[in-house]
CSV table of C-alpha atoms and ligand atoms in Angstrom, one decimal:
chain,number,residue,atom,x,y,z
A,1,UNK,CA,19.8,4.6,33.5
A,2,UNK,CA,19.2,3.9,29.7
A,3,UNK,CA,20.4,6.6,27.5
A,4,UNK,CA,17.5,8.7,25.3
A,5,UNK,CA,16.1,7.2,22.5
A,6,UNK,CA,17.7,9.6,20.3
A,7,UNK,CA,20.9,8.9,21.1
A,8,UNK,CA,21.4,5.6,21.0
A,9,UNK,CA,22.6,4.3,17.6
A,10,UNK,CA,19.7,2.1,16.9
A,11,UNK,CA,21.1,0.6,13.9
A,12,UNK,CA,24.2,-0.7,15.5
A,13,UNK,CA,22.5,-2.9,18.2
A,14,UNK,CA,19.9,-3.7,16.1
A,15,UNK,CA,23.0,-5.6,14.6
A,16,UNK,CA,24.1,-7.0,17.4
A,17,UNK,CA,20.8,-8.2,19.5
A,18,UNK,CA,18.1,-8.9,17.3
A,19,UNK,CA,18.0,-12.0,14.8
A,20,UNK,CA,18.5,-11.1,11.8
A,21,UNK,CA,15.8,-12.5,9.8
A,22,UNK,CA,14.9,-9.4,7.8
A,23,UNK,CA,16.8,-6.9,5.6
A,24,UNK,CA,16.1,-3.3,6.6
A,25,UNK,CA,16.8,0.2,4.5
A,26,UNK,CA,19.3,1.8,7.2
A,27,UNK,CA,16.3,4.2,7.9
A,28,UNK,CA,14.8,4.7,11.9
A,29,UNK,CA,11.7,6.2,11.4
A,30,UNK,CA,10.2,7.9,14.5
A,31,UNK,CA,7.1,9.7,13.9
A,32,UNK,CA,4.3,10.5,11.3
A,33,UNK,CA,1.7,12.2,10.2
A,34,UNK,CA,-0.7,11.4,7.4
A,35,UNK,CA,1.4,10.2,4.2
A,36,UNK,CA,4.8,11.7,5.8
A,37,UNK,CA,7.3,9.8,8.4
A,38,UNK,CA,10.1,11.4,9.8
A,39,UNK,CA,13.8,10.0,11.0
A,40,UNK,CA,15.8,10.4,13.5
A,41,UNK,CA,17.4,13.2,11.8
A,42,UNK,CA,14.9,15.2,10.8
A,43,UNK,CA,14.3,14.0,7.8
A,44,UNK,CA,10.9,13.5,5.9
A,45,UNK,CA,10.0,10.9,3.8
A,46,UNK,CA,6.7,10.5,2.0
A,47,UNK,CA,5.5,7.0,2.8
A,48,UNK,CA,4.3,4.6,0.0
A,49,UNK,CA,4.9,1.9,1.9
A,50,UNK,CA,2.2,2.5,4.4
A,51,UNK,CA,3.7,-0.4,6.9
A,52,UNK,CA,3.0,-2.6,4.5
A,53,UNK,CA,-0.5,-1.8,3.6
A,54,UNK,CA,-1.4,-1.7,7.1
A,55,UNK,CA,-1.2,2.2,7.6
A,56,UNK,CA,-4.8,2.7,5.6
A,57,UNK,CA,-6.0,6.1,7.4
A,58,UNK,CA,-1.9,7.1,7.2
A,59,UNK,CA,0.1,8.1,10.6
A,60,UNK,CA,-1.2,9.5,13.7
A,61,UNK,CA,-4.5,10.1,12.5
A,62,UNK,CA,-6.2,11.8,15.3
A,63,UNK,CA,-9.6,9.8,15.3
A,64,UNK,CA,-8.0,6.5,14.8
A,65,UNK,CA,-5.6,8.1,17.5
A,66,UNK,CA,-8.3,9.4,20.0
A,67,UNK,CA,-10.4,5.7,19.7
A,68,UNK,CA,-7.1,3.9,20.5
A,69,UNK,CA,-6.6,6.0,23.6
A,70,UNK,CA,-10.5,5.6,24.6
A,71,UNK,CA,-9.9,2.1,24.7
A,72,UNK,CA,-6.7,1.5,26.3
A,73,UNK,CA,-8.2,3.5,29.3
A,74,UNK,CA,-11.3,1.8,29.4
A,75,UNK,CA,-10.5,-2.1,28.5
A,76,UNK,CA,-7.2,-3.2,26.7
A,77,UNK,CA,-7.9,-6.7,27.0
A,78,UNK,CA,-10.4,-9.9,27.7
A,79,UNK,CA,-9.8,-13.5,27.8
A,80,UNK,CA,-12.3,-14.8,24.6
A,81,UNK,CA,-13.7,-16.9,27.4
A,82,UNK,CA,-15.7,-13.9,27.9
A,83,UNK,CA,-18.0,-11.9,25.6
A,84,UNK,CA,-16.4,-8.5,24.4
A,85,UNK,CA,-18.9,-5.5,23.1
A,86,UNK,CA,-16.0,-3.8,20.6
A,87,UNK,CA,-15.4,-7.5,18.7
A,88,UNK,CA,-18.7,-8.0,18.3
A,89,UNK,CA,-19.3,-4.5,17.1
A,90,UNK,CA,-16.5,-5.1,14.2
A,91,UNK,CA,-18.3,-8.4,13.6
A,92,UNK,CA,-21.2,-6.9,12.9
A,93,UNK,CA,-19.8,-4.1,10.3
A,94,UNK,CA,-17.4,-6.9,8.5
A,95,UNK,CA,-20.7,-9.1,7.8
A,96,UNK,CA,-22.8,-6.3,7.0
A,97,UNK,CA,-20.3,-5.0,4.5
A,98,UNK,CA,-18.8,-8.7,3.2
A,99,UNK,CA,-20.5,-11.7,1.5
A,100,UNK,CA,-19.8,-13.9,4.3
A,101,UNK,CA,-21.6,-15.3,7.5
A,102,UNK,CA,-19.4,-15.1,10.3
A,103,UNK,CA,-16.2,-14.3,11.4
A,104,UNK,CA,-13.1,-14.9,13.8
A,105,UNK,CA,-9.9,-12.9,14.7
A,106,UNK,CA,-6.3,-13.1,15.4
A,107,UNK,CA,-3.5,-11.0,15.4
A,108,UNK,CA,-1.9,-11.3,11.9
A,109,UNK,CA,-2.7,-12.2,7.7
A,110,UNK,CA,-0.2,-15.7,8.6
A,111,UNK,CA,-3.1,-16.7,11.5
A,112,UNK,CA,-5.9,-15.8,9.4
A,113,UNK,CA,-4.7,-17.8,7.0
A,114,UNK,CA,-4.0,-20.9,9.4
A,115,UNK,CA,-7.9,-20.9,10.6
A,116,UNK,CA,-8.7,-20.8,6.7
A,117,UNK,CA,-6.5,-23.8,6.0
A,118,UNK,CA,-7.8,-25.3,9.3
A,119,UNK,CA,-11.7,-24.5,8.0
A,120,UNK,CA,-10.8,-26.3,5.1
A,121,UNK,CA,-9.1,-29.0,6.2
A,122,UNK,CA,-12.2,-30.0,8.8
A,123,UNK,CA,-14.6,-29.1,6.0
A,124,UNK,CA,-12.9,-31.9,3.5
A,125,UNK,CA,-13.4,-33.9,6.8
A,126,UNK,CA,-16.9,-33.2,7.1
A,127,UNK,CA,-18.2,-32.8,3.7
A,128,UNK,CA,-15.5,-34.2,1.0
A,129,UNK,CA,-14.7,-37.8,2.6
A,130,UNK,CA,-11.7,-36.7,4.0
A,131,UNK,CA,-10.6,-34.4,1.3
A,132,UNK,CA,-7.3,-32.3,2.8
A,133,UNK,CA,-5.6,-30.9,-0.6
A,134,UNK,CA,-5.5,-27.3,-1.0
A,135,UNK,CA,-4.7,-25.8,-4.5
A,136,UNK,CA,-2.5,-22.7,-4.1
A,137,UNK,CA,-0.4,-20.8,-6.7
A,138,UNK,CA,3.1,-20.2,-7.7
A,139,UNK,CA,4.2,-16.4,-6.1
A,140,UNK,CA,1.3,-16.2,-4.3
A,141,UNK,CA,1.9,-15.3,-0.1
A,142,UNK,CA,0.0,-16.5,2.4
A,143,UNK,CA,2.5,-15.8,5.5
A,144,UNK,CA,5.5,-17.1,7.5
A,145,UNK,CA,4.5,-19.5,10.0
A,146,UNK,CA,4.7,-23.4,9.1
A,147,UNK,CA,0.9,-24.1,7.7
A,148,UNK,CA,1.4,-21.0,6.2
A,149,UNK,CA,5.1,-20.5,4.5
A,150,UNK,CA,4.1,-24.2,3.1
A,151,UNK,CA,1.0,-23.0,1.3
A,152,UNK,CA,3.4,-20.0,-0.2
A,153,UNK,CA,4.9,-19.9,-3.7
A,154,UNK,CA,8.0,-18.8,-3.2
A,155,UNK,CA,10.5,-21.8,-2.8
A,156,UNK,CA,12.9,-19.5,-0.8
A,157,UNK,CA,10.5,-19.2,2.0
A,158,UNK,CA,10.1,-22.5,2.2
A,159,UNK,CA,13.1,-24.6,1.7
A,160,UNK,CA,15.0,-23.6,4.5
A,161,UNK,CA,12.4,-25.2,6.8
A,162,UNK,CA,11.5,-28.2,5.1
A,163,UNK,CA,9.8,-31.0,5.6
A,164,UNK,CA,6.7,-28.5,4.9
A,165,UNK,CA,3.5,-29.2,5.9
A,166,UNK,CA,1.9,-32.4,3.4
A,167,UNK,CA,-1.5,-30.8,1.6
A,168,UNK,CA,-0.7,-28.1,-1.1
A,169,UNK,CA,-0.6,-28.2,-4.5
A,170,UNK,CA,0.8,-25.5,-6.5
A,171,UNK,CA,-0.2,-24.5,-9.8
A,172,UNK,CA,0.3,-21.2,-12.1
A,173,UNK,CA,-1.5,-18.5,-11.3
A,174,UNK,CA,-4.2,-17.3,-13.4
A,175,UNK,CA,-4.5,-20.6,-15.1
A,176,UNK,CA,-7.7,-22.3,-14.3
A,177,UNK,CA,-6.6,-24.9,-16.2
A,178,UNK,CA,-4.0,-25.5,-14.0
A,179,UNK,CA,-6.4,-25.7,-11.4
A,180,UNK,CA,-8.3,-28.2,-13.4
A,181,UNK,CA,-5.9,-30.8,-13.6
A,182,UNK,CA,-4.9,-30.5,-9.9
A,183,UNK,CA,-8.2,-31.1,-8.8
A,184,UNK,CA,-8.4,-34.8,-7.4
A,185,UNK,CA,-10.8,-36.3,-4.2
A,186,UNK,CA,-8.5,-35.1,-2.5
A,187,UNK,CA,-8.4,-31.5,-3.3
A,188,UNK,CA,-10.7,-29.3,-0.4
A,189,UNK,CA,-10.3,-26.0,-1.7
A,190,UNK,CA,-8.4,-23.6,-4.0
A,191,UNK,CA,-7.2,-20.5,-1.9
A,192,UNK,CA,-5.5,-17.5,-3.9
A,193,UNK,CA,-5.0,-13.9,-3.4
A,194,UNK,CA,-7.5,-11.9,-6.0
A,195,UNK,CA,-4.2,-9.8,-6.8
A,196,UNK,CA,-0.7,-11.2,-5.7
A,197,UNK,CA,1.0,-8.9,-3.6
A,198,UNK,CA,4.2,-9.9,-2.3
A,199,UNK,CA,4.6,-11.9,-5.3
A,200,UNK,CA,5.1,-9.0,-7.4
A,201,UNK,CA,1.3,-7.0,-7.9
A,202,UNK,CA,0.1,-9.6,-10.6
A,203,UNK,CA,-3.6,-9.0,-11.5
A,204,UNK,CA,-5.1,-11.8,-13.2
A,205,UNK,CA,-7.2,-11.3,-15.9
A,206,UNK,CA,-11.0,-10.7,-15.3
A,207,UNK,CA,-12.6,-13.8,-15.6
A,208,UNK,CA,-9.7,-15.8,-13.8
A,209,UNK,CA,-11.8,-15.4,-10.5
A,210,UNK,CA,-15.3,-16.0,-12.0
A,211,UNK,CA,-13.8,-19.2,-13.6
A,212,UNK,CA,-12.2,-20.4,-10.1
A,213,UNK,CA,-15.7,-20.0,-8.7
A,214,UNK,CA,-17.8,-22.0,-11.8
A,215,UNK,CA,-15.0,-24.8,-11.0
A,216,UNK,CA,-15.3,-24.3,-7.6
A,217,UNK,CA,-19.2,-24.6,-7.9
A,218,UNK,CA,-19.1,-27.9,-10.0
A,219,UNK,CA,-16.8,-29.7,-7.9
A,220,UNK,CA,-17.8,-29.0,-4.4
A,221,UNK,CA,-15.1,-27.5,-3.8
A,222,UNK,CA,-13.8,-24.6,-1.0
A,223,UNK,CA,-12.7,-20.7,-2.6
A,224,UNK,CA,-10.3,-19.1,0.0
A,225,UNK,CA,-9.4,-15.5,-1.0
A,226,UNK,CA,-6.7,-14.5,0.8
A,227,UNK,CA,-7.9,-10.7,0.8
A,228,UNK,CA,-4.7,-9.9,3.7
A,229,UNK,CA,-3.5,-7.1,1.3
A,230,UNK,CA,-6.3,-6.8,-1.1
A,231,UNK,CA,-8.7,-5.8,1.0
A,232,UNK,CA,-10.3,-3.1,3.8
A,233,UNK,CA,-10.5,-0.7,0.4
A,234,UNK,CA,-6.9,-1.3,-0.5
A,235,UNK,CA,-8.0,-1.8,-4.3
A,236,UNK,CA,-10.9,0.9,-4.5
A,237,UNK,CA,-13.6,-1.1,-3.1
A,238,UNK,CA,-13.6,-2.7,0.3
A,239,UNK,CA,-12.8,-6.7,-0.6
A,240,UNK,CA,-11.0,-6.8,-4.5
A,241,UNK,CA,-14.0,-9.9,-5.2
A,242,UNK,CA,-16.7,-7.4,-5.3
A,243,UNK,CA,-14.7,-6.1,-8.8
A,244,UNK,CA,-15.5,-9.1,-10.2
A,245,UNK,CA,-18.9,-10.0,-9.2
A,246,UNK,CA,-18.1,-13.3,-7.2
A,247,UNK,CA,-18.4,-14.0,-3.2
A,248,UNK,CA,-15.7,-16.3,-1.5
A,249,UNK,CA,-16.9,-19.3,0.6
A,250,UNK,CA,-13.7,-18.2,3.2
A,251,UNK,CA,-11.6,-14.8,2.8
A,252,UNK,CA,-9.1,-14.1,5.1
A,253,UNK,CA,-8.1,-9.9,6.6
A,254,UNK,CA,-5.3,-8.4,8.1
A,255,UNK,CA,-3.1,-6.0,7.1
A,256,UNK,CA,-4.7,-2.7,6.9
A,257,UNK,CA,-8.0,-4.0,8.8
A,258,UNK,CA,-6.4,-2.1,11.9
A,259,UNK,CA,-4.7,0.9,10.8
A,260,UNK,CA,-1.5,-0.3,11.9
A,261,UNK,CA,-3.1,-2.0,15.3
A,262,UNK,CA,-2.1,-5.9,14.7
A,263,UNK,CA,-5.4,-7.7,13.7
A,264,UNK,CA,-6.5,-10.9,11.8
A,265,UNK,CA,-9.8,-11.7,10.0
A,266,UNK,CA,-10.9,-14.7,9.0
A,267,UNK,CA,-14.6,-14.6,7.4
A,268,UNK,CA,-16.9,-17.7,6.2
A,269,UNK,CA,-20.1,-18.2,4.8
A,270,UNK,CA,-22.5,-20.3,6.7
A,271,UNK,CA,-21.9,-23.5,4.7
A,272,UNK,CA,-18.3,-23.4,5.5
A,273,UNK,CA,-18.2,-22.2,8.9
A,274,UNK,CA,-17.1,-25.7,10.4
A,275,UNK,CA,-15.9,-24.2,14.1
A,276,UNK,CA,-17.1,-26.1,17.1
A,277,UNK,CA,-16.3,-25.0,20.6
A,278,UNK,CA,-12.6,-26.1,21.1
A,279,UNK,CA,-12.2,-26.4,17.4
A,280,UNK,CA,-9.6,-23.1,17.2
A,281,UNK,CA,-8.6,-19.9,19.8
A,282,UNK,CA,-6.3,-17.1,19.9
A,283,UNK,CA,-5.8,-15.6,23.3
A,284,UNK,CA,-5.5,-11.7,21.9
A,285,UNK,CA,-7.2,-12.8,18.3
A,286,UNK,CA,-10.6,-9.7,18.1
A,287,UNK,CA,-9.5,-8.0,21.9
A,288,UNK,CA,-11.1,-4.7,22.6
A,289,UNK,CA,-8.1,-2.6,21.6
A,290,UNK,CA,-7.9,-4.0,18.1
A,291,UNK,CA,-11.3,-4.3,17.1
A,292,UNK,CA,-12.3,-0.5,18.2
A,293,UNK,CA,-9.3,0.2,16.2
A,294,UNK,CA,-10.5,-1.9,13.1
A,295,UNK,CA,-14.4,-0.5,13.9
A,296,UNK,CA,-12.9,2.6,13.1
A,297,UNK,CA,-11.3,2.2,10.0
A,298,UNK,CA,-14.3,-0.2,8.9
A,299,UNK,CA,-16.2,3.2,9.7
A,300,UNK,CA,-14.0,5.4,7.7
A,301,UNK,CA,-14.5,2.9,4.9
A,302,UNK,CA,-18.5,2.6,4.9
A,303,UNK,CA,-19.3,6.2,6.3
A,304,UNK,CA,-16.6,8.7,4.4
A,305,UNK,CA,-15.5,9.3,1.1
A,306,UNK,CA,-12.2,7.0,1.3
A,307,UNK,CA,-13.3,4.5,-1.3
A,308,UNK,CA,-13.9,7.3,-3.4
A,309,UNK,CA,-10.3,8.5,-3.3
A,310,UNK,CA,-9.1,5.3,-3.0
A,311,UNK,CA,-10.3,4.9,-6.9
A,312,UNK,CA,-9.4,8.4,-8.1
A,313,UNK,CA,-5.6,8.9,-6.3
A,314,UNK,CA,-5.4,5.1,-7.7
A,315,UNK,CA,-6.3,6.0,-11.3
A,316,UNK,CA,-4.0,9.1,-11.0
A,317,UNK,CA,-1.2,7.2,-9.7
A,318,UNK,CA,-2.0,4.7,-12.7
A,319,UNK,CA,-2.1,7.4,-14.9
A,320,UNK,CA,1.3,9.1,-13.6
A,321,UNK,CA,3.5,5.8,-13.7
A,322,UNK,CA,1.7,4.9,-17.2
A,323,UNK,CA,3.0,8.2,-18.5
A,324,UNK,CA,7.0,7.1,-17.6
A,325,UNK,CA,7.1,4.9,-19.7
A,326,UNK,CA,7.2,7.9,-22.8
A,327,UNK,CA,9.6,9.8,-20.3
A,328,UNK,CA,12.1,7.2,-19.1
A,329,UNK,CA,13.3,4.4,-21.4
A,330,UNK,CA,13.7,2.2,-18.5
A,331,UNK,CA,10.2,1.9,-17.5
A,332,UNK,CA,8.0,-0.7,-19.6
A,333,UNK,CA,4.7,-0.6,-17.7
A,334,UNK,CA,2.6,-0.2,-14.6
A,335,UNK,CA,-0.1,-2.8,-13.3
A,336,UNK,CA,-2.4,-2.7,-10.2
A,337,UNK,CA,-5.5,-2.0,-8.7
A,338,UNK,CA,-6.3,1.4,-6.8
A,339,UNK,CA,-3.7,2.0,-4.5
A,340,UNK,CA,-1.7,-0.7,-4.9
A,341,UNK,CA,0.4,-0.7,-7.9
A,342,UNK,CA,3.6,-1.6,-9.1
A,343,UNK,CA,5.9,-0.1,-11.6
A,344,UNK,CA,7.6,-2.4,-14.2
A,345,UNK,CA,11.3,-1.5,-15.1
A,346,UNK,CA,13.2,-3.5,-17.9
A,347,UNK,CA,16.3,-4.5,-15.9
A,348,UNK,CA,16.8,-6.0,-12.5
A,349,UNK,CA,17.2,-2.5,-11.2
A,350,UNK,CA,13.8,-2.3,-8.3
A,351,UNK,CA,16.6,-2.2,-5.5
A,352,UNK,CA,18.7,0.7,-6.7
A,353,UNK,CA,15.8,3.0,-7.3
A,354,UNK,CA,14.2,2.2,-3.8
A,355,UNK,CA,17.5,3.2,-2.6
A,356,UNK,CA,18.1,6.1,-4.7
A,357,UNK,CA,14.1,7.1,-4.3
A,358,UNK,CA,14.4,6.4,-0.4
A,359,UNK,CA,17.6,9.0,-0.2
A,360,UNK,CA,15.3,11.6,-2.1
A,361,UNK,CA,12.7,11.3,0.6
A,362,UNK,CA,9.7,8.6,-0.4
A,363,UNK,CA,9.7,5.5,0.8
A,364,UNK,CA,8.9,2.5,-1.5
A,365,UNK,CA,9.3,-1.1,-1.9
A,366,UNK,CA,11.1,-3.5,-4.9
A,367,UNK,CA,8.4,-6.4,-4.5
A,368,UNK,CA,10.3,-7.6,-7.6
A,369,UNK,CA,13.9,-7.2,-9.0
A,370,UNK,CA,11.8,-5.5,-11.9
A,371,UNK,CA,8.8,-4.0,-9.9
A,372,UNK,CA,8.3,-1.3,-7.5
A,373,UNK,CA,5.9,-1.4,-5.4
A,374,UNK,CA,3.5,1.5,-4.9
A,375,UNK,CA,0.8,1.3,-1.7
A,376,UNK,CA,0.3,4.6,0.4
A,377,UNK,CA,-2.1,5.2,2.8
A,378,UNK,CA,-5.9,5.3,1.3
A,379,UNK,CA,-5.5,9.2,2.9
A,380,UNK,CA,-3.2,9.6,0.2
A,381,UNK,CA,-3.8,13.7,-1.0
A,382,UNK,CA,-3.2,14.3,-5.2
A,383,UNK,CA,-0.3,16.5,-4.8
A,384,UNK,CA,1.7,13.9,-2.7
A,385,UNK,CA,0.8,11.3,-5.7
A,386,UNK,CA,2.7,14.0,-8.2
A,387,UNK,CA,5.2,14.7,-5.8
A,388,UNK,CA,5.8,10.7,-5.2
A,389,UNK,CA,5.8,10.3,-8.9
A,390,UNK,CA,8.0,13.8,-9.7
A,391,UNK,CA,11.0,11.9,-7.0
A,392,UNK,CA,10.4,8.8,-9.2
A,393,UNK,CA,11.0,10.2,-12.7
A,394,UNK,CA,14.1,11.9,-11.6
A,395,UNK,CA,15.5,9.0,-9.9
A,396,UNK,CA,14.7,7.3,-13.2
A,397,UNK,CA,16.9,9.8,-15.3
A,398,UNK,CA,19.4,9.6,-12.9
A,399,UNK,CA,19.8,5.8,-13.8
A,400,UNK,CA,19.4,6.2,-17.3
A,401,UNK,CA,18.7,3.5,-19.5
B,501,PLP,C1,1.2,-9.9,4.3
B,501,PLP,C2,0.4,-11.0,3.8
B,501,PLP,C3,0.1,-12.2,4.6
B,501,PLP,C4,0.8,-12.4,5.9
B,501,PLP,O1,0.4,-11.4,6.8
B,501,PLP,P1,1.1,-11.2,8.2
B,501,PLP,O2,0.3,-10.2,9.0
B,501,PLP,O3,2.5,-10.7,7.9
B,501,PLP,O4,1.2,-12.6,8.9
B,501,PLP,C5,-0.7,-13.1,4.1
B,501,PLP,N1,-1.3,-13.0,2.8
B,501,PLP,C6,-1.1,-11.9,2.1
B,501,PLP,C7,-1.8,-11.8,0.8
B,501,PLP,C8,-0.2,-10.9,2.5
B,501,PLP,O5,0.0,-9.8,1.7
């Protein structure tokens, strides 16, 4: 017989039997409960990582909880050869709340963002005389499989697994300019993320969006918003273009789109919706248990007050980090929309005070040597916002300057 869970030492065989392709904080979480985790031993972190932005309604929350359950003891899972009532019910509530036409699912941000690139590559096909070129942007993260690590900015990702797939062009981000001079016949579309997440929470500035659409607009050209992070209320409404007054031709979900529950999105208007049958599948992409699990956070979204919070424990946690920078000489800024947010330091120093901030019990990420990252659950109460920001300030002082 295996031993208990709790006594095994996790860490240790995670060294020895799983490929080790990411670095972890030598923390086992193993339960949770709105904005807190616990470990193994006992101890309680808050979480401001939210699994990534996935986490939006925070841990074991009882609906999400009790809709899950529902499901796995009615229907887990259909073949798409079939019709299911729970992905058409998601479909319904993404198009009613979204600019775009119609939609298709898979499992993860990376396969939303292949059936984007795919969209846009048949569309060039169809509508640009063969036009395959896709503008992308320096930092920006579109996922880790091949399409998708070759459309990403960050040469790291990439160069191990060159040759990468032929298409993308990268350019600064928030630079239409840039984009300007890439575009060619060639070029299909311009796909970027309306804040860059991984690559370090860069906002562009207002009218960098607007201005990619006008261009967009003149040349006959595809805008992809990669909205994996962005959106599902992550920035205070429920996509991040609605802050700017522009609609997408594609946008691409994940992320927080299921709780937590793995689930893709990728969204089109009519005009770019180039699918035939056979075209593109995905054997668990939209199955009953993910999209009752996405219906009810879509729910939460439209039908509660979480947007609401979203904006004011986002301009409190704004507000809070913004104040550091009088208190501790070795923060120089904060930048972000609603609840996610990063925290700029003036030395290489992210890493040491996620450790430090992780050993004082609130877990965060360093999205940048410079910048921590800041992206709790959209549950996320006032006082843990203080308390998360009270942990920060002292491991700040601790460091010193
Ligand atoms: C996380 C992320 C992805 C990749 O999502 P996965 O679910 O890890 O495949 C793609 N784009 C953006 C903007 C992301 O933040």
């Amino acid at each position: 017989m295996t031993q208990s869970r709790s006594t095994r030492d996790v860490k240790a065989l995670e060294a020895s039997l799983y490929m080790q392709a990411a670095r972890r904080v030598p923390v086992t979480l193993v339960r949770g409960e709105g904005t807190r985790v616990w470990d193994d031993t006992g101890k309680s972190y808050l979480d401001f990582v939210a699994g990534i932005a996935t986490n939006s309604l925070g841990h074991a929350h009882p609906g999400l909880a009790d809709v899950i359950a529902t499901q796995a003891h009615t229907l887990i899972h259909v073949s798409n050869i079939f019709y299911s009532e729970p992905q058409i019910e998601l479909a319904e509530l993404l198009i009613s709340h979204s600019a775009l036409d119609r939609v298709f699912f898979s499992n993860s941000g990376a396969e939303a963002n292949e059936a984007a690139i795919k969209i846009a590559r048949k569309w060039g096909k169809l509508h640009r005389d063969g036009a395959f070129e896709i503008i992308v942007t320096d930092h920006s993260f579109h996922g880790r499989t091949m399409a998708t690590v070759s459309a990403t900015g960050t040469p790291r990702y990439r160069d191990p697994f060159a040759p990468t797939l032929p298409g993308f062009v990268f350019v600064a981000y928030d630079d239409v300019d840039a984009v300007r001079r890439a575009t060619t016949p060639r070029t299909a579309a311009v796909m970027v993320e309306p804040v860059q997440g991984e690559g370090g929470v860069n906002v562009p500035k207002p009218d960098y969006l607007p201005q990619l659409r006008r261009w967009c607009d003149e040349q006959g050209l595809l805008l992809i918003l990669d909205e994996v992070q962005t959106g599902v209320g992550r920035t205070g409404t429920i996509w991040a273009y609605e802050q700017v007054g522009i609609e997408p031709d594609v946008m691409t979900s994940a992320k927080g789109i299921g709780g937590g529950v793995p689930l893709g999105a990728t969204l089109a208007k009519e005009h770019a919706s180039v699918f035939e049958p056979g075209d593109h599948g995905s054997t668990y992409g939209g199955n009953p248990l993910a999209t009752a699990a996405g219906t009810y956070v879509m729910r939460q979204l439209v039908e509660t007050d979480l947007l609401a919070n979203v904006r004011a424990r986002g301009e409190q946690l704004a507000r809070r980090l913004a104040g550091l920078e009088d208190r501790t000489p070795l923060v120089t800024g904060e930048r972000g929309v609603g609840l996610l947010r990063g925290l700029e330091l003036g030395k290489e120093v992210a890493a040491e005070v996620v450790t430090r901030a992780v050993g004082r019990g609130i877990l965060l990420n360093p999205v940048r040597p410079d910048v921590v990252r800041f992206m709790p659950p959209l549950t996320v109460t006032a006082g843990e916002i203080d308390e998360a920001v009270d942990i920060v300030e002292s491991v700040l002082q601790e460091i010193g300057s």
